[in-house]
Coordinates of C-alpha atoms and ligand atoms in Angstrom, one line a residue:
Chain A
X1 CA 44.4 20.5 -25.3
X2 CA 42.6 18.4 -22.9
X3 CA 44.9 18.0 -19.8
X4 CA 43.3 16.5 -17.0
X5 CA 44.7 17.4 -13.5
X6 CA 43.7 16.1 -10.0
X7 CA 44.6 18.3 -7.5
X8 CA 44.8 16.8 -4.1
X9 CA 41.5 14.8 -4.6
X10 CA 40.3 13.8 -1.4
X11 CA 37.2 11.6 -0.7
X12 CA 35.2 9.6 1.8
X13 CA 32.3 7.7 2.1
X14 CA 31.1 8.2 6.0
X15 CA 34.0 7.4 7.8
X16 CA 35.7 5.5 5.2
X17 CA 38.5 7.4 3.4
X18 CA 38.3 6.3 -0.1
X19 CA 40.9 8.5 -1.8
X20 CA 43.7 10.8 0.0
X21 CA 45.4 13.5 -1.7
X22 CA 45.6 12.2 -5.2
X23 CA 47.8 14.3 -7.3
X24 CA 48.3 13.7 -11.1
X25 CA 48.5 15.2 -14.5
X26 CA 47.5 13.4 -17.5
X27 CA 48.4 15.1 -20.9
X28 CA 46.3 15.4 -23.9
X29 CA 45.9 12.5 -25.9
X30 CA 47.6 10.1 -23.1
X31 CA 46.3 6.5 -22.5
X32 CA 46.5 6.1 -18.8
X33 CA 45.5 2.8 -17.1
X34 CA 44.6 2.6 -13.5
X35 CA 45.6 -0.8 -11.3
X36 CA 45.2 -1.4 -7.8
X37 CA 43.7 -3.7 -5.4
X38 CA 39.9 -4.0 -5.0
X39 CA 38.4 -1.4 -3.2
X40 CA 41.3 1.2 -3.5
X41 CA 39.1 3.8 -4.8
X42 CA 39.7 3.5 -8.7
X43 CA 36.1 3.3 -9.6
X44 CA 35.2 6.3 -7.4
X45 CA 38.1 8.3 -8.9
X46 CA 36.9 7.8 -12.5
X47 CA 33.3 8.5 -11.2
X48 CA 34.6 11.7 -9.8
X49 CA 36.2 12.9 -13.1
X50 CA 32.9 12.0 -14.7
X51 CA 31.1 14.0 -12.4
X52 CA 28.8 11.5 -10.9
X53 CA 30.5 11.9 -7.3
X54 CA 31.8 15.2 -5.8
X55 CA 35.1 15.8 -4.3
X56 CA 35.5 16.4 -0.5
X57 CA 38.8 18.3 -0.9
X58 CA 40.6 19.3 -4.0
X59 CA 39.5 19.2 -7.2
X60 CA 39.5 17.9 -10.6
X61 CA 40.5 20.3 -13.7
X62 CA 39.9 19.2 -17.6
X63 CA 41.6 22.2 -19.4
X64 CA 41.5 24.3 -16.5
X65 CA 38.0 24.0 -16.0
X66 CA 36.7 22.7 -12.7
X67 CA 34.8 19.6 -12.9
X68 CA 31.6 20.1 -11.0
X69 CA 29.0 17.4 -12.9
X70 CA 28.7 15.4 -15.9
X71 CA 29.5 16.7 -19.1
X72 CA 29.5 15.7 -22.8
X73 CA 33.3 16.4 -22.5
X74 CA 33.8 13.2 -20.9
X75 CA 32.4 9.9 -22.3
X76 CA 31.8 7.0 -19.8
X77 CA 32.4 3.3 -21.0
X78 CA 30.7 1.4 -18.0
X79 CA 31.8 -2.1 -17.1
X80 CA 28.4 -3.4 -17.4
X81 CA 27.2 -2.1 -20.9
X82 CA 24.2 -0.6 -19.6
X83 CA 22.7 -0.4 -23.2
X84 CA 18.9 0.5 -23.4
X85 CA 17.2 -2.6 -24.2
X86 CA 14.3 -0.7 -26.0
X87 CA 16.9 0.7 -28.3
X88 CA 18.7 -0.7 -31.4
X89 CA 22.3 -0.6 -31.6
X90 CA 21.9 2.4 -33.7
X91 CA 19.5 4.0 -31.1
X92 CA 21.8 3.4 -28.3
X93 CA 24.9 5.0 -29.7
X94 CA 23.3 8.0 -30.7
X95 CA 21.6 8.7 -27.3
X96 CA 24.4 11.2 -26.1
X97 CA 24.1 13.5 -29.0
X98 CA 20.1 13.0 -28.7
X99 CA 20.2 14.1 -25.1
X100 CA 22.5 17.1 -26.1
X101 CA 20.0 17.9 -28.8
X102 CA 22.7 17.7 -31.5
X103 CA 21.3 14.6 -33.4
X104 CA 21.0 15.3 -37.3
X105 CA 21.6 13.7 -40.5
X106 CA 25.4 14.5 -40.4
X107 CA 25.8 13.2 -37.2
X108 CA 23.9 10.0 -37.4
X109 CA 26.2 9.5 -40.7
X110 CA 29.2 9.9 -38.5
X111 CA 27.8 7.8 -35.7
X112 CA 27.2 4.8 -38.3
X113 CA 31.0 5.6 -39.4
X114 CA 32.0 4.9 -35.8
X115 CA 29.9 1.6 -35.7
X116 CA 32.0 0.5 -39.0
X117 CA 35.2 1.5 -36.8
X118 CA 34.3 -0.4 -33.9
X119 CA 33.4 -3.5 -36.3
X120 CA 29.4 -3.3 -35.8
X121 CA 28.7 -2.2 -39.4
X122 CA 25.4 -4.0 -40.3
X123 CA 24.1 -4.5 -36.8
X124 CA 22.5 -1.0 -36.6
X125 CA 18.9 -2.1 -36.0
X126 CA 19.9 -5.2 -33.6
X127 CA 18.6 -5.2 -30.1
X128 CA 21.2 -5.5 -27.1
X129 CA 19.8 -8.7 -26.4
X130 CA 20.6 -10.1 -30.1
X131 CA 24.4 -9.4 -29.5
X132 CA 27.1 -11.2 -27.8
X133 CA 28.9 -9.9 -24.8
X134 CA 32.0 -8.5 -26.9
X135 CA 29.6 -6.8 -29.6
X136 CA 27.6 -5.2 -26.6
X137 CA 30.6 -3.6 -25.1
X138 CA 31.5 -2.4 -28.7
X139 CA 28.6 -0.5 -28.5
X140 CA 29.3 0.8 -25.0
X141 CA 32.6 2.1 -26.7
X142 CA 30.9 3.6 -29.7
X143 CA 28.5 5.1 -27.4
X144 CA 31.0 7.0 -25.5
X145 CA 33.0 7.7 -28.8
X146 CA 29.7 9.3 -30.5
X147 CA 29.8 12.4 -28.4
X148 CA 33.3 13.2 -29.5
X149 CA 34.4 13.8 -25.7
X150 CA 37.7 15.1 -24.8
X151 CA 38.4 12.2 -22.2
X152 CA 37.3 8.4 -22.5
X153 CA 36.6 7.0 -19.1
X154 CA 36.9 3.4 -19.0
X155 CA 35.9 1.2 -16.0
X156 CA 36.7 -2.4 -16.3
X157 CA 35.2 -2.4 -19.7
X158 CA 36.3 -5.7 -20.8
X159 CA 35.9 -7.7 -17.3
X160 CA 32.6 -9.2 -17.9
X161 CA 34.5 -11.2 -21.2
X162 CA 35.9 -14.3 -22.0
X163 CA 39.5 -14.4 -22.3
X164 CA 39.9 -14.8 -26.1
X165 CA 37.2 -11.9 -26.7
X166 CA 38.9 -10.0 -24.3
X167 CA 42.4 -10.0 -26.3
X168 CA 40.4 -9.1 -29.3
X169 CA 39.2 -6.1 -27.5
X170 CA 42.2 -4.9 -26.4
X171 CA 43.5 -4.9 -29.9
X172 CA 40.6 -3.1 -31.4
X173 CA 40.6 -0.4 -28.6
X174 CA 44.2 -0.1 -29.3
X175 CA 43.4 0.6 -32.9
X176 CA 40.2 3.0 -32.3
X177 CA 42.1 4.7 -30.1
X178 CA 45.3 5.5 -32.7
X179 CA 42.7 6.6 -35.1
X180 CA 41.4 9.5 -32.4
X181 CA 44.0 9.7 -29.7
X182 CA 41.8 10.7 -27.2
X183 CA 42.9 11.0 -23.6
X184 CA 42.0 7.5 -21.9
X185 CA 41.5 6.5 -18.3
X186 CA 41.5 3.0 -18.3
X187 CA 40.9 1.0 -15.0
X188 CA 41.5 -2.6 -15.1
X189 CA 42.5 -5.6 -12.5
X190 CA 44.3 -7.3 -15.2
X191 CA 48.0 -5.8 -15.0
X192 CA 49.0 -7.3 -18.4
X193 CA 46.0 -5.6 -20.1
X194 CA 47.4 -2.3 -18.4
X195 CA 50.6 -2.7 -19.8
X196 CA 49.5 -3.6 -23.1
X197 CA 47.5 -0.4 -23.7
X198 CA 49.0 2.2 -21.5
X199 CA 51.4 4.9 -22.3
X200 CA 51.4 5.1 -18.1
X201 CA 50.2 2.7 -15.5
X202 CA 49.3 4.3 -12.2
X203 CA 49.4 2.1 -9.3
X204 CA 47.0 3.1 -6.3
X205 CA 47.3 1.8 -2.9
X206 CA 44.3 1.2 -0.3
X207 CA 43.2 2.2 2.5
X208 CA 43.3 4.9 1.9
X209 CA 43.3 5.1 -1.7
X210 CA 46.3 7.0 -2.8
X211 CA 48.5 7.4 -5.9
X212 CA 51.4 4.7 -5.0
X213 CA 53.6 4.9 -8.4
X214 CA 53.6 6.4 -11.9
X215 CA 55.1 3.9 -14.2
X216 CA 55.7 5.0 -18.1
X217 CA 55.1 2.3 -20.5
X218 CA 57.9 2.9 -23.4
X219 CA 56.8 -0.1 -25.5
X220 CA 56.6 0.8 -29.0
X221 CA 53.0 0.8 -30.9
X222 CA 51.4 -0.7 -32.4
X223 CA 51.8 -3.5 -29.8
X224 CA 50.5 -7.0 -30.6
X225 CA 50.2 -10.6 -29.3
X226 CA 54.1 -10.4 -29.6
X227 CA 54.5 -7.5 -27.4
X228 CA 53.2 -9.4 -24.2
X229 CA 56.2 -11.8 -24.9
X230 CA 58.8 -9.5 -24.6
X231 CA 61.1 -9.3 -21.9
X232 CA 60.2 -5.7 -20.8
X233 CA 56.8 -6.4 -21.1
X234 CA 57.1 -9.3 -18.5
X235 CA 59.3 -7.4 -16.3
X236 CA 56.9 -4.5 -16.2
X237 CA 54.0 -6.5 -15.2
X238 CA 56.2 -8.2 -12.8
X239 CA 57.1 -5.0 -11.4
X240 CA 53.6 -3.9 -10.8
X241 CA 52.2 -7.0 -9.4
X242 CA 55.0 -6.8 -7.0
X243 CA 54.0 -3.4 -5.9
X244 CA 50.4 -4.2 -4.9
X245 CA 50.9 -7.8 -4.4
X246 CA 50.7 -6.9 -0.4
X247 CA 48.0 -5.1 -0.8
X248 CA 46.0 -7.4 -3.0
X249 CA 46.6 -10.2 -0.3
X250 CA 45.2 -7.9 2.4
X251 CA 42.2 -6.9 0.5
X252 CA 41.4 -10.5 -0.1
X253 CA 41.8 -11.5 3.4
X254 CA 39.8 -8.7 4.8
X255 CA 36.9 -9.1 2.6
X256 CA 37.0 -12.8 3.6
X257 CA 36.4 -12.2 7.2
Chain B
X1 CA 5.3 -48.9 -29.7
X2 CA 1.9 -47.2 -30.1
X3 CA 2.5 -44.7 -27.7
X4 CA 5.7 -43.6 -29.4
X5 CA 3.9 -43.4 -32.7
X6 CA 1.2 -41.2 -31.5
X7 CA 3.6 -39.0 -29.5
X8 CA 5.4 -38.3 -32.8
X9 CA 2.1 -37.5 -34.5
X10 CA 1.3 -34.9 -31.7
X11 CA 4.9 -33.4 -32.4
X12 CA 4.3 -32.5 -35.8
X13 CA 1.0 -30.2 -35.0
X14 CA 1.3 -26.4 -34.8
X15 CA 0.6 -25.0 -31.1
X16 CA -2.6 -23.4 -32.7
X17 CA -3.6 -26.9 -34.0
X18 CA -3.3 -28.2 -30.2
X19 CA -5.0 -25.5 -28.7
X20 CA -7.9 -26.0 -31.4
X21 CA -7.9 -29.7 -30.7
X22 CA -8.3 -29.3 -27.1
X23 CA -11.5 -26.9 -27.6
X24 CA -13.1 -29.1 -29.8
X25 CA -12.7 -32.1 -27.4
X26 CA -13.6 -30.1 -24.7
X27 CA -16.6 -29.2 -26.6
X28 CA -17.5 -33.0 -27.2
X29 CA -17.1 -33.9 -23.5
X30 CA -19.3 -31.4 -22.8
X31 CA -22.0 -32.7 -25.3
X32 CA -21.5 -35.9 -24.2
X33 CA -22.1 -35.0 -20.5
X34 CA -25.1 -33.1 -21.3
X35 CA -26.7 -36.1 -23.5
X36 CA -25.9 -38.7 -21.4
X37 CA -24.8 -38.0 -17.8
X38 CA -26.7 -34.5 -16.8
X39 CA -29.6 -35.0 -19.5
X40 CA -31.7 -32.4 -17.4
X41 CA -31.5 -29.2 -19.5
X42 CA -32.5 -27.4 -16.4
X43 CA -29.0 -27.8 -15.0
X44 CA -26.6 -28.0 -18.1
X45 CA -27.4 -26.7 -21.9
X46 CA -25.5 -28.8 -24.4
X47 CA -23.2 -26.8 -26.8
X48 CA -25.6 -27.5 -29.3
X49 CA -28.5 -26.1 -27.5
X50 CA -26.4 -22.9 -26.4
X51 CA -25.3 -22.5 -30.0
X52 CA -29.2 -22.5 -31.1
X53 CA -30.0 -20.1 -28.1
X54 CA -27.3 -17.8 -29.6
X55 CA -28.6 -17.9 -33.0
X56 CA -32.0 -17.3 -31.8
X57 CA -30.9 -14.0 -29.7
X58 CA -29.0 -12.8 -32.9
X59 CA -32.0 -13.5 -35.2
X60 CA -33.9 -11.4 -32.6
X61 CA -31.6 -8.5 -32.4
X62 CA -32.1 -8.9 -28.4
X63 CA -28.1 -10.1 -28.3
X64 CA -27.2 -7.2 -29.9
X65 CA -29.0 -4.6 -27.8
X66 CA -27.6 -6.4 -24.4
X67 CA -23.9 -6.5 -26.0
X68 CA -24.0 -2.7 -27.1
X69 CA -24.8 -1.7 -23.7
X70 CA -22.4 -3.9 -21.9
X71 CA -19.5 -2.8 -24.7
X72 CA -20.3 0.8 -23.9
X73 CA -20.1 0.0 -20.2
X74 CA -16.6 -2.0 -20.6
X75 CA -14.9 0.3 -22.9
X76 CA -16.0 3.8 -21.1
X77 CA -14.8 2.3 -17.9
X78 CA -11.9 0.6 -19.0
X79 CA -10.7 3.9 -20.9
X80 CA -11.3 6.1 -17.9
X81 CA -9.6 3.3 -15.7
X82 CA -6.5 3.1 -17.9
X83 CA -6.1 6.8 -18.3
X84 CA -6.4 7.7 -14.6
X85 CA -4.4 4.5 -13.5
X86 CA -1.6 5.3 -15.6
X87 CA -1.6 9.1 -14.6
X88 CA -1.9 8.2 -10.8
X89 CA 0.7 5.5 -11.2
X90 CA 3.0 7.8 -12.7
X91 CA 2.5 10.4 -10.1
X92 CA 3.0 8.2 -7.0
X93 CA 6.2 6.8 -8.6
X94 CA 7.6 10.2 -8.9
X95 CA 6.1 12.3 -5.9
X96 CA 7.0 10.7 -2.6
X97 CA 4.1 12.8 -1.1
X98 CA 1.5 11.8 -3.2
X99 CA 2.8 8.3 -2.8
X100 CA 2.2 8.4 1.0
X101 CA -1.1 10.2 0.4
X102 CA -2.7 7.8 -1.6
X103 CA -0.8 4.7 -0.9
X104 CA -3.4 3.6 2.0
X105 CA -6.3 4.0 -0.1
X106 CA -4.8 2.3 -3.1
X107 CA -3.9 -1.0 -1.0
X108 CA -7.2 -0.6 0.5
X109 CA -9.2 -0.5 -2.7
X110 CA -7.1 -3.2 -4.6
X111 CA -7.7 -5.7 -1.5
X112 CA -11.3 -4.8 -1.5
X113 CA -13.8 -6.6 -3.7
X114 CA -15.0 -3.1 -4.8
X115 CA -17.8 -5.2 -7.0
X116 CA -19.7 -5.3 -3.4
X117 CA -20.2 -1.7 -3.9
X118 CA -22.3 -2.2 -6.6
X119 CA -25.7 -1.6 -5.1
X120 CA -24.1 1.7 -3.5
X121 CA -23.5 3.0 -7.1
X122 CA -26.9 2.1 -8.3
X123 CA -28.6 4.1 -5.6
X124 CA -26.5 7.2 -5.9
X125 CA -26.2 6.8 -10.0
X126 CA -29.5 4.9 -10.8
X127 CA -29.4 1.8 -12.9
X128 CA -28.3 3.0 -16.2
X129 CA -24.7 2.8 -17.5
X130 CA -22.9 5.2 -15.0
X131 CA -23.3 3.1 -12.2
X132 CA -21.7 0.0 -14.0
X133 CA -18.9 2.4 -15.6
X134 CA -18.1 3.2 -12.1
X135 CA -17.7 -0.3 -11.0
X136 CA -15.5 -1.1 -14.1
X137 CA -13.3 1.9 -13.3
X138 CA -13.0 0.8 -9.7
X139 CA -12.2 -2.6 -10.5
X140 CA -9.5 -1.9 -13.2
X141 CA -7.9 1.2 -12.1
X142 CA -5.9 -0.3 -9.3
X143 CA -4.2 -2.9 -10.9
X144 CA -3.3 -0.2 -13.6
X145 CA -2.3 2.2 -10.9
X146 CA -0.1 -0.5 -9.2
X147 CA 1.4 -1.7 -12.2
X148 CA 2.5 1.5 -13.3
X149 CA 4.2 2.5 -10.3
X150 CA 6.0 -0.6 -10.1
X151 CA 7.1 -0.5 -13.6
X152 CA 8.6 3.3 -13.1
X153 CA 10.2 2.1 -9.7
X154 CA 12.1 -0.7 -11.1
X155 CA 13.9 1.1 -13.7
X156 CA 17.4 0.0 -13.4
X157 CA 19.7 2.6 -11.6
X158 CA 22.4 1.4 -14.1
X159 CA 20.6 2.9 -17.2
X160 CA 19.8 6.2 -15.0
X161 CA 23.6 6.3 -14.1
X162 CA 24.5 5.7 -17.7
X163 CA 22.3 8.3 -19.0
X164 CA 23.5 11.0 -16.1
X165 CA 26.8 10.5 -17.3
X166 CA 25.9 11.6 -20.7
X167 CA 24.4 14.7 -19.1
X168 CA 20.7 13.8 -19.2
X169 CA 18.0 16.0 -17.5
X170 CA 15.7 14.9 -15.0
X171 CA 12.9 15.2 -17.3
X172 CA 15.0 13.6 -20.0
X173 CA 15.5 10.5 -17.3
X174 CA 11.8 10.1 -16.9
X175 CA 10.8 10.3 -20.8
X176 CA 14.0 8.1 -22.1
X177 CA 14.5 5.8 -19.6
X178 CA 11.7 5.5 -16.8
X179 CA 8.8 5.5 -19.1
X180 CA 10.0 3.0 -21.9
X181 CA 11.2 0.5 -19.0
X182 CA 7.8 0.8 -17.5
X183 CA 5.9 0.0 -20.7
X184 CA 6.0 -3.7 -20.3
X185 CA 4.5 -3.6 -16.7
X186 CA 2.0 -0.8 -17.9
X187 CA 1.0 -3.2 -20.3
X188 CA 0.6 -6.1 -18.0
X189 CA -1.5 -3.9 -15.5
X190 CA -4.0 -2.8 -18.5
X191 CA -4.1 -6.7 -19.6
X192 CA -5.0 -7.5 -16.1
X193 CA -7.6 -5.1 -16.3
X194 CA -9.6 -6.8 -19.0
X195 CA -10.6 -9.9 -16.9
X196 CA -11.2 -7.6 -14.1
X197 CA -13.4 -5.2 -16.2
X198 CA -15.5 -7.8 -17.6
X199 CA -16.4 -9.0 -14.2
X200 CA -17.3 -5.5 -13.2
X201 CA -19.5 -5.2 -16.0
X202 CA -21.4 -8.6 -15.2
X203 CA -21.6 -8.2 -11.6
X204 CA -22.8 -4.6 -11.6
X205 CA -25.3 -5.4 -14.1
X206 CA -26.9 -8.4 -11.9
X207 CA -27.2 -6.0 -9.2
X208 CA -29.7 -4.2 -11.3
X209 CA -29.9 -3.0 -14.9
X210 CA -32.3 -3.0 -17.5
X211 CA -30.2 -4.4 -20.6
X212 CA -26.7 -5.9 -20.7
X213 CA -25.0 -9.5 -20.9
X214 CA -25.2 -9.7 -16.9
X215 CA -28.8 -8.4 -17.1
X216 CA -29.3 -11.2 -20.0
X217 CA -27.6 -14.0 -17.7
X218 CA -29.5 -13.1 -14.4
X219 CA -32.9 -12.9 -16.4
X220 CA -31.7 -16.6 -17.8
X221 CA -30.9 -18.0 -14.7
X222 CA -34.2 -16.6 -12.9
X223 CA -36.5 -18.7 -15.7
X224 CA -33.8 -21.5 -15.7
X225 CA -32.8 -20.9 -19.1
X226 CA -29.6 -22.4 -19.3
X227 CA -29.0 -22.2 -22.9
X228 CA -29.3 -18.5 -22.6
X229 CA -27.4 -18.3 -20.0
X230 CA -24.5 -20.2 -21.6
X231 CA -25.0 -18.2 -24.8
X232 CA -24.3 -14.8 -22.9
X233 CA -21.3 -16.4 -20.8
X234 CA -19.6 -17.8 -24.0
X235 CA -19.9 -14.0 -25.5
X236 CA -18.2 -12.9 -22.4
X237 CA -15.6 -15.4 -22.9
X238 CA -15.2 -15.0 -26.6
X239 CA -14.8 -11.3 -26.1
X240 CA -12.4 -11.7 -23.2
X241 CA -10.1 -13.8 -25.8
X242 CA -10.7 -11.6 -28.3
X243 CA -9.1 -8.7 -26.4
X244 CA -6.4 -10.5 -24.5
X245 CA -5.2 -11.2 -28.0
X246 CA -5.4 -8.3 -29.5
X247 CA -3.3 -7.0 -26.4
X248 CA -0.7 -9.7 -27.3
X249 CA -0.4 -8.2 -30.8
X250 CA -0.1 -4.6 -29.3
X251 CA 2.7 -5.8 -26.9
X252 CA 4.5 -7.0 -30.0
X253 CA 4.3 -3.7 -31.6
X254 CA 5.1 -1.7 -28.8
X255 CA 7.7 -3.6 -26.6
X256 CA 9.3 -5.5 -29.4
X257 CA 12.5 -5.7 -27.4
X258 CA 11.1 -8.0 -25.1
X259 CA 10.3 -10.9 -27.2
X260 CA 11.9 -12.5 -30.5
Ligands
ATP1 N1 28.2 5.1 -3.0 C1 29.3 4.7 -2.0 N2 28.9 4.5 -0.4 C2 29.5 4.0 0.5 N3 30.7 3.4 0.1 C3 31.1 3.4 -1.2 C4 30.6 3.7 -2.3 N4 30.9 3.6 -3.4 C5 32.1 3.2 -2.9 N5 32.2 3.0 -1.8 C6 33.3 2.2 -1.2 O1 34.5 2.9 -1.5 C7 35.7 1.9 -1.6 C8 36.0 2.3 -2.8 O2 35.3 1.5 -3.7 P1 35.5 1.8 -5.3 O3 34.3 1.5 -6.1 O4 36.0 3.1 -5.7 O5 36.9 0.7 -5.2 P2 37.6 0.0 -7.0 O6 38.8 0.1 -6.7 O7 36.8 0.6 -8.0 O8 37.3 -1.5 -6.4 P3 37.0 -2.6 -7.4 O9 38.6 -2.6 -8.1 O10 36.8 -3.8 -6.7 O11 35.9 -2.2 -8.5 C9 35.0 0.5 -1.3 O12 35.4 0.3 0.1 C10 33.5 0.9 -1.2 O13 32.7 0.0 -0.3
MG2 MG1 35.7 -0.5 -9.6

């Protein structure tokens, strides 16, 4: 069981209230997407779950344990892949195990299988600069999976990729997730990406950042390209867009001033 | 038409062939100038005269005695400066008190032509190798310190953050992120130190010494023996080139991720 609970999380940077009283519960094995206008605190929320930021009020609990710092029960997949350029694909992927002092032959074999799973078999000895953007994000994902976390935290992992690669990565992520069924928190700006991947889409509002709506996505799995053309899919995307449209316009206008 | 043809011919050459060609033509021009333009051996020695002087110095064994002393001075000073420079650089990059304490001295010494202190060290330490070693250390160490510090400080926050999210301790952050990411900078500082160290050896020996390539240069200049002077200089140039290319190989081994 790995239930994730945010109990009245509130967080400010100086005078700016970034998150206000966020209450939510994420069940074991659920794939949850977070969408919302720029600056509504999605990254801050994810970083707090990761233990990289601390809460001002309220707390995050993973299996009833309060989160106070980073830990290997949570794997973070960064927007920029942050692969260490002096390490090969394999060395980058095992880094979490290495830091924990848990790297051994059996674990290395498991990581090798993981690289196969994300489609990087045969690239173990490549350096990051020798990889395409899509491949680097696969390493980024494999690195987070390698520590076998209870929760996978993903902050716009595909935003730097071109549209085609992105579609492929969405399908790949779904496939990888079906294999392990980890709890996933996935931040994205693409509403269709959120609806395509998630069991639930959490819609955030800004100023202050707060949970606006919690929308269940009951589209059958596995989902594919055809799913994106189904009327239910289109209706869900439309509904979520309408929820944040006003906020997004505001955020764009404010940022322009 | 002819120009196009010759440029095609040039483009078929290897990079090293082009470099060799450049050196050979340089030597040729030098020979021509010393044969026909400045034909006075008091002012300029021709490549052949230099070669002859070099062979003579080798034969008598004189050259080796000079080279051996200069080499000892250079390598001892360089090694001390490398170890000291890397340690101090790491210290001031990770400790703000040490940084603020040492920074004015480092900036001051780096900007000062410390070779000028050579006579002082001869006064203190005598005309043996130690006064030269100190000058080499002073010339090399600050370049290493500054590069090491810059390397550690320029470690990308993204990498540190990523490692923190995997629960890295400060110690692990240092050894697994800061240090490897600073390695190219440290190597650049050490490479810079080669040229500075060679200058240090020669100038310090010129101020006063019994043996060494700088001493040989000084003595040749005093007796207007240009072939010997150029012989000593070409030994220095050759060792500089050799050490720099050895360094390039070392870089390929130590930081293979930066190049193809
Ligand atoms: N370390 C920080 N110090 C001060 N302010 C911060 C810090 N981190 C974030 N903020 C502010 O908090 C607000 C929310 O930031 P956050 O990055 O969580 O938003 P986001 O929803 O992820 O936005 P985006 O969709 O653009 O990534 C922003 O206004 C931002 O300027
Ligand atoms: Mg963000």
